[in-house]
mmCIF file of C-alpha atoms in Angstrom:
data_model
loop_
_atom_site.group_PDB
_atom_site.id
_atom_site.type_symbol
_atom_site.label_atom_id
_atom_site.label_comp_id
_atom_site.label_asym_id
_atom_site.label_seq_id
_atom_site.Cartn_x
_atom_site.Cartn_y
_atom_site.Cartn_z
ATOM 1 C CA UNK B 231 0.206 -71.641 17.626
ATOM 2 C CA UNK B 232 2.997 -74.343 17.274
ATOM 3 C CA UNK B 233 5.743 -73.271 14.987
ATOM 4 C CA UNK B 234 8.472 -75.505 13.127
ATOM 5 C CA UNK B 235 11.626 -73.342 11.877
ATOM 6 C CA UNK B 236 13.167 -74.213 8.791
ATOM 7 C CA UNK B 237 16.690 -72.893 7.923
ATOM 8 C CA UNK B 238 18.772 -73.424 4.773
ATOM 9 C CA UNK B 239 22.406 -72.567 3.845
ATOM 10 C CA UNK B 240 23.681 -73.794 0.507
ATOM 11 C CA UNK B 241 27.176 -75.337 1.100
ATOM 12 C CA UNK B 242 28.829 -76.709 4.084
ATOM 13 C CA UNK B 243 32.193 -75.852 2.652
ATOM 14 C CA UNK B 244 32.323 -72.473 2.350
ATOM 15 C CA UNK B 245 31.656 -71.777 6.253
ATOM 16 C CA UNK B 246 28.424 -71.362 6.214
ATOM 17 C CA UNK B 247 25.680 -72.186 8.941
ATOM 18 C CA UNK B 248 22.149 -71.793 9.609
ATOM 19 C CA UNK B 249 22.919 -69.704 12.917
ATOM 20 C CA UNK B 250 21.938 -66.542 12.077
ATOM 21 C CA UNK B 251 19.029 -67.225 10.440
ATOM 22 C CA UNK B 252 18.322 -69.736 13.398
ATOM 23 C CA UNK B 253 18.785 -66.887 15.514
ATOM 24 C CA UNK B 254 16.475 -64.051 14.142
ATOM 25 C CA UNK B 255 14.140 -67.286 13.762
ATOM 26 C CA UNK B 256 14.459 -67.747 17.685
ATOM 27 C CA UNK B 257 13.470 -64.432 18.403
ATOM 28 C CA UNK B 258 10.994 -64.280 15.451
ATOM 29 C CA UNK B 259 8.807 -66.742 17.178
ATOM 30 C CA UNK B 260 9.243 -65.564 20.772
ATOM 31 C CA UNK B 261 8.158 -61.960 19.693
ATOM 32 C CA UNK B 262 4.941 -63.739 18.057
ATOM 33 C CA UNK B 263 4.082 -66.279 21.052
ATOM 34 C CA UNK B 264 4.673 -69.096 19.026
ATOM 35 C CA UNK B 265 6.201 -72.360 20.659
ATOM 36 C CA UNK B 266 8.571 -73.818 18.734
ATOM 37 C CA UNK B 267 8.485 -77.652 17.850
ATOM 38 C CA UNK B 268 11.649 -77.906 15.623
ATOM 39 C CA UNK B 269 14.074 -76.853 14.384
ATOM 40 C CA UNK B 270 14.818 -78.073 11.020
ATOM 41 C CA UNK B 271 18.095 -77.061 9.119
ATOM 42 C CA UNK B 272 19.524 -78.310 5.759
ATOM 43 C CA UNK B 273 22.526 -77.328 3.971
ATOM 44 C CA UNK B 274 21.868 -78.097 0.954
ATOM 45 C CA UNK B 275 20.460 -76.171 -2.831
ATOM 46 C CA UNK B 276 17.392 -75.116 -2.446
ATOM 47 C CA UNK B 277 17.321 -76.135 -6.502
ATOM 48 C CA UNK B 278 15.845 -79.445 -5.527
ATOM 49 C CA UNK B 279 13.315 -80.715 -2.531
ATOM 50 C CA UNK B 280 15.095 -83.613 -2.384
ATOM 51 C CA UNK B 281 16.484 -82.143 1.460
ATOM 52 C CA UNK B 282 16.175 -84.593 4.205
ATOM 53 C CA UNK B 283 15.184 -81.685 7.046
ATOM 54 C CA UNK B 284 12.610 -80.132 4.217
ATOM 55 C CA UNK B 285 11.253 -83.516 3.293
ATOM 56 C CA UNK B 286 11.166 -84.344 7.051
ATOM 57 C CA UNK B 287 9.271 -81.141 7.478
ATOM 58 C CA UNK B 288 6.406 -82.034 5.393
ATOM 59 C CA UNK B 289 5.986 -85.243 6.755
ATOM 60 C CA UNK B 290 5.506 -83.751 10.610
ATOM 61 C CA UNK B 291 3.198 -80.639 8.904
ATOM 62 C CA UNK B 292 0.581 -84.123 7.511
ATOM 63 C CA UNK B 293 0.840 -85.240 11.051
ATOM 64 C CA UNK B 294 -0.081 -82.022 12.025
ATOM 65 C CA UNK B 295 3.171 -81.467 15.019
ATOM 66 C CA UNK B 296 2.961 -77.632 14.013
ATOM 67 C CA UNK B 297 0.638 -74.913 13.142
ATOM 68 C CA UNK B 298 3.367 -72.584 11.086
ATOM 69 C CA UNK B 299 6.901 -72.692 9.806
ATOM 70 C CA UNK B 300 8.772 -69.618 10.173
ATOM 71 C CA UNK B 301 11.660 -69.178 7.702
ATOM 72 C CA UNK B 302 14.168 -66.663 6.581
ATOM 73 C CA UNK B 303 12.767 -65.783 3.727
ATOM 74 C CA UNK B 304 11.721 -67.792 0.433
ATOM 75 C CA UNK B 305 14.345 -68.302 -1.069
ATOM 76 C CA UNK B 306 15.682 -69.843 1.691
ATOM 77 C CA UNK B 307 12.577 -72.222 1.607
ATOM 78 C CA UNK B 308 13.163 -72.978 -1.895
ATOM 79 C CA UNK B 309 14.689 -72.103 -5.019
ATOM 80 C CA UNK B 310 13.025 -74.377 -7.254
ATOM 81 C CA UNK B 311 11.241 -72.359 -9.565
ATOM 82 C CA UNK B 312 8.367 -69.874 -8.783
ATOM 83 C CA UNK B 313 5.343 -73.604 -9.386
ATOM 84 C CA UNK B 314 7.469 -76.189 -7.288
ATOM 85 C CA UNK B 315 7.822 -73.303 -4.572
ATOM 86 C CA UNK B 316 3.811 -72.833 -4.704
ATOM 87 C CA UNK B 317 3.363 -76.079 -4.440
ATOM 88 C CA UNK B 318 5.683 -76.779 -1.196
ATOM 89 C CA UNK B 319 3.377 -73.756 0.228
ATOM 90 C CA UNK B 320 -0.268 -75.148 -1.289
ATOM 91 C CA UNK B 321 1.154 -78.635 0.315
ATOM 92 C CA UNK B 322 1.804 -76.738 3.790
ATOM 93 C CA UNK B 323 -2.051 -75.345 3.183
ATOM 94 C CA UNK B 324 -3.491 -78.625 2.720
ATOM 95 C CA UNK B 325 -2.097 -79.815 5.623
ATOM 96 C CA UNK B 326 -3.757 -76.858 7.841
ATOM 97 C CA UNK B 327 -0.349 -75.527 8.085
ATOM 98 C CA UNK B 328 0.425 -71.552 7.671
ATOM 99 C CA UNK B 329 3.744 -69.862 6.636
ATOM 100 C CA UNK B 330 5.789 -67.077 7.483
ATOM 101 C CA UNK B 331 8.813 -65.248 5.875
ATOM 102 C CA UNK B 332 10.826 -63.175 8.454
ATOM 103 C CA UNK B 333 12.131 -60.403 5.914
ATOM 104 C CA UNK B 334 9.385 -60.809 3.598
ATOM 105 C CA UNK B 335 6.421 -59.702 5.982
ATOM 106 C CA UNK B 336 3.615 -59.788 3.307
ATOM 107 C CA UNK B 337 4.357 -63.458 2.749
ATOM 108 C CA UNK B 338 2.201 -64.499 5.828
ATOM 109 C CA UNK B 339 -0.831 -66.598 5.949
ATOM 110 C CA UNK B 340 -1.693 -66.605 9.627
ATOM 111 C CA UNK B 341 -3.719 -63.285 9.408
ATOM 112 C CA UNK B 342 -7.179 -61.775 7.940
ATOM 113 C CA UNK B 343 -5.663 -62.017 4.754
ATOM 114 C CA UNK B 344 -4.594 -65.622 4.796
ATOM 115 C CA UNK B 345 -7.074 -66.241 2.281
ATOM 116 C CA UNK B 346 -6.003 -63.171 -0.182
ATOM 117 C CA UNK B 347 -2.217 -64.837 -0.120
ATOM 118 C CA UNK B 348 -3.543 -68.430 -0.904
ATOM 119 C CA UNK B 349 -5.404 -66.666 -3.941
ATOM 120 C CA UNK B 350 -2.705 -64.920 -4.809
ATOM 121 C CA UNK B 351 0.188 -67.405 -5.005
ATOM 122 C CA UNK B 352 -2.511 -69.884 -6.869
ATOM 123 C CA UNK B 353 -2.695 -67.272 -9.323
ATOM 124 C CA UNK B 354 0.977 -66.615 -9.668
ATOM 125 C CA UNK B 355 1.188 -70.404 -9.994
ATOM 126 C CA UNK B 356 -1.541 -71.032 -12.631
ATOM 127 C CA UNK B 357 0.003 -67.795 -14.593
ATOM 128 C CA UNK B 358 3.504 -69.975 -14.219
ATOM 129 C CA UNK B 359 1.795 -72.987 -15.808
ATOM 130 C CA UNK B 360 0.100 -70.850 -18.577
ATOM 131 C CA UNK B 361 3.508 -69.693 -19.217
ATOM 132 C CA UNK B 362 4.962 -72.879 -19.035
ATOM 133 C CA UNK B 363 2.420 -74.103 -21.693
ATOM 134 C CA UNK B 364 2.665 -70.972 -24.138
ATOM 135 C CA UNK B 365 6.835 -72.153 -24.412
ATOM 136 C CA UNK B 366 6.290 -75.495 -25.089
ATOM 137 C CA UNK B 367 3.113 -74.501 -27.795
ATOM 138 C CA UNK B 368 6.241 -71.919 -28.935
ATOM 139 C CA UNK B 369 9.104 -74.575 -28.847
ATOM 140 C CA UNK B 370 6.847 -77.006 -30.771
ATOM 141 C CA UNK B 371 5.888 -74.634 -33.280
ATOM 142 C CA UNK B 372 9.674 -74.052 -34.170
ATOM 143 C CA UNK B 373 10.202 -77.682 -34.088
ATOM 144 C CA UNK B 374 10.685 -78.946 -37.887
ATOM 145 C CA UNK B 375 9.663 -82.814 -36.446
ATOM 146 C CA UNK B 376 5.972 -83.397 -37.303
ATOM 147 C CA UNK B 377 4.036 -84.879 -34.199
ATOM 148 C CA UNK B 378 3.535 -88.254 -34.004
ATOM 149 C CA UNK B 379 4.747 -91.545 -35.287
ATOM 150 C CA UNK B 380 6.640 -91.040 -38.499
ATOM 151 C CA UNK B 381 5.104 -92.686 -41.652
ATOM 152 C CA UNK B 382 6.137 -96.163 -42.813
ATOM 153 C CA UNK B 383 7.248 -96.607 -46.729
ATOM 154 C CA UNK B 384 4.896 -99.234 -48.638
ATOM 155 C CA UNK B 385 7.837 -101.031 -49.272
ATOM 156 C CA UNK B 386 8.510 -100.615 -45.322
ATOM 157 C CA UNK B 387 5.340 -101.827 -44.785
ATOM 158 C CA UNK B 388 5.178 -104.848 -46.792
ATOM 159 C CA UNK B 389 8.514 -105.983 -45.302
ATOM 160 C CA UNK B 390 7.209 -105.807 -41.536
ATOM 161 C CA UNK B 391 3.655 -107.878 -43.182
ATOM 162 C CA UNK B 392 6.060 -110.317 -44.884
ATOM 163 C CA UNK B 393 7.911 -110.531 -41.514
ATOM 164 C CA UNK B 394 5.224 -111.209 -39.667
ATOM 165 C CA UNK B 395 3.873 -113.486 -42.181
ATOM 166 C CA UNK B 396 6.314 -115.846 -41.739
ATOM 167 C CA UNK B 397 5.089 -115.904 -38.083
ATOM 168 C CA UNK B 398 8.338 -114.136 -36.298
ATOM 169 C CA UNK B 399 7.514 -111.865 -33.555
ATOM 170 C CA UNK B 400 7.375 -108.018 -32.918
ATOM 171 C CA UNK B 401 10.001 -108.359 -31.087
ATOM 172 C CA UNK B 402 12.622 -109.755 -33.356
ATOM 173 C CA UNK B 403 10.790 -107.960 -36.786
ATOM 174 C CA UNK B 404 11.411 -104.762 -34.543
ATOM 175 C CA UNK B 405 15.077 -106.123 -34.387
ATOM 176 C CA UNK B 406 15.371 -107.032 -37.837
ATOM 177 C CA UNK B 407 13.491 -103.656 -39.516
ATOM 178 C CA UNK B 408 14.286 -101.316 -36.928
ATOM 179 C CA UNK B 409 10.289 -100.468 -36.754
ATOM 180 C CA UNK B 410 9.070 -99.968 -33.372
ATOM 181 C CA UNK B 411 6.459 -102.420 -32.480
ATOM 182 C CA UNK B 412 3.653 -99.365 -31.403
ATOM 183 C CA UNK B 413 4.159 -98.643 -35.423
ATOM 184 C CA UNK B 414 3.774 -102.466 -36.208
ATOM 185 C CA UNK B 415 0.430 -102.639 -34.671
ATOM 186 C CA UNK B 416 -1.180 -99.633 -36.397
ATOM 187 C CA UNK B 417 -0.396 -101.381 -39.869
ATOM 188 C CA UNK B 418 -0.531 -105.121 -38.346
ATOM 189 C CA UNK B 419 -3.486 -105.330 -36.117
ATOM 190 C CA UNK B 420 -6.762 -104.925 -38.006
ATOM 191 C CA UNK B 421 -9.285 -102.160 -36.207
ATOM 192 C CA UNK B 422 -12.475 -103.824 -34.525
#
């Protein structure tokens, strides 16, 4: 197997440097047999994938350069959130691409129980989307807004009709009443 290394450090101003992780990495992936391809190495926050060297990454792992990337551990891969991180390893997996934390040693899916870790961190992501759901059901409950388009006033109402009446346009009846034109059509535009 191919490997690709990916090492992150935060900040470049604080003195830090992806050296020791690249060289555990290094040794990582002579101790397994595994050629390495590349190196890749950001210092940036793992808060966002917007990393060139990460984003670089998954484009070589679609053209299929390497069979694993080796990192330090995954946090170090990512720190977006427990679904983004699934993701970035579900898009590795779709490209035929396994992983492989050095200090986390059950986060490997290049063994007999590749297929248990897939399951499991689909899991842990559709539990993070139920979760995800259940605060926004929550935060919407608490919410004193009613859904949808507020209710126009007759008097409302008859203005915009009047308005449009007189053959002005959404546009400037919008400007003139304030009413959005999505609300104009559901009193303006007759059903069919």
């Amino acid at each position: 197997m191919t490997a690709a290394i990916y090492a992150r450090v935060s900040t470049r101003d604080k003195g830090q440097t992806n050296d020791n992780q690249l060289l555990e990495l290094r040794a990582f992936a002579e101790r397994l047999g595994y050629p390495v391809y590349r190196e890749y190495c950001d210092q940036e926050s793992g808060g966002t994938a917007e990393r060139p060297q990460f984003q670089q990454l998954f484009a070589d792992a679609h053209q299929r350069r390497f069979d694993v990337v080796l990192f330090w551990s995954l946090d170090r891969f990512s720190r977006e959130g427990v679904g983004e991180t699934l993701n970035h390893l579900q898009r590795l997996n779709v490209a035929s691409v396994s992983f492989k934390s050095f200090t986390e040693q059950y986060l490997d899916s290049t063994g007999l129980f590749r297929d248990a870790i897939i399951a499991i961190l689909a899991a842990i992501a559709k539990q993070e989307r139920v979760r995800l759901s259940e605060r926004i059901k929550a935060g919407q409950a608490r919410s004193t807004k009613k859904p949808g388009r507020p209710r126009l006033s007759a008097s409302k109402v008859a203005e915009v009709r009047r308005l449009r009446g007189e053959g002005l346009s959404f546009k400037k009846i919008q400007l003139a009443t304030g009413v959005p034109v999505a609300t104009m059509h559901k009193y303006l535009v007759p059903c069919t």
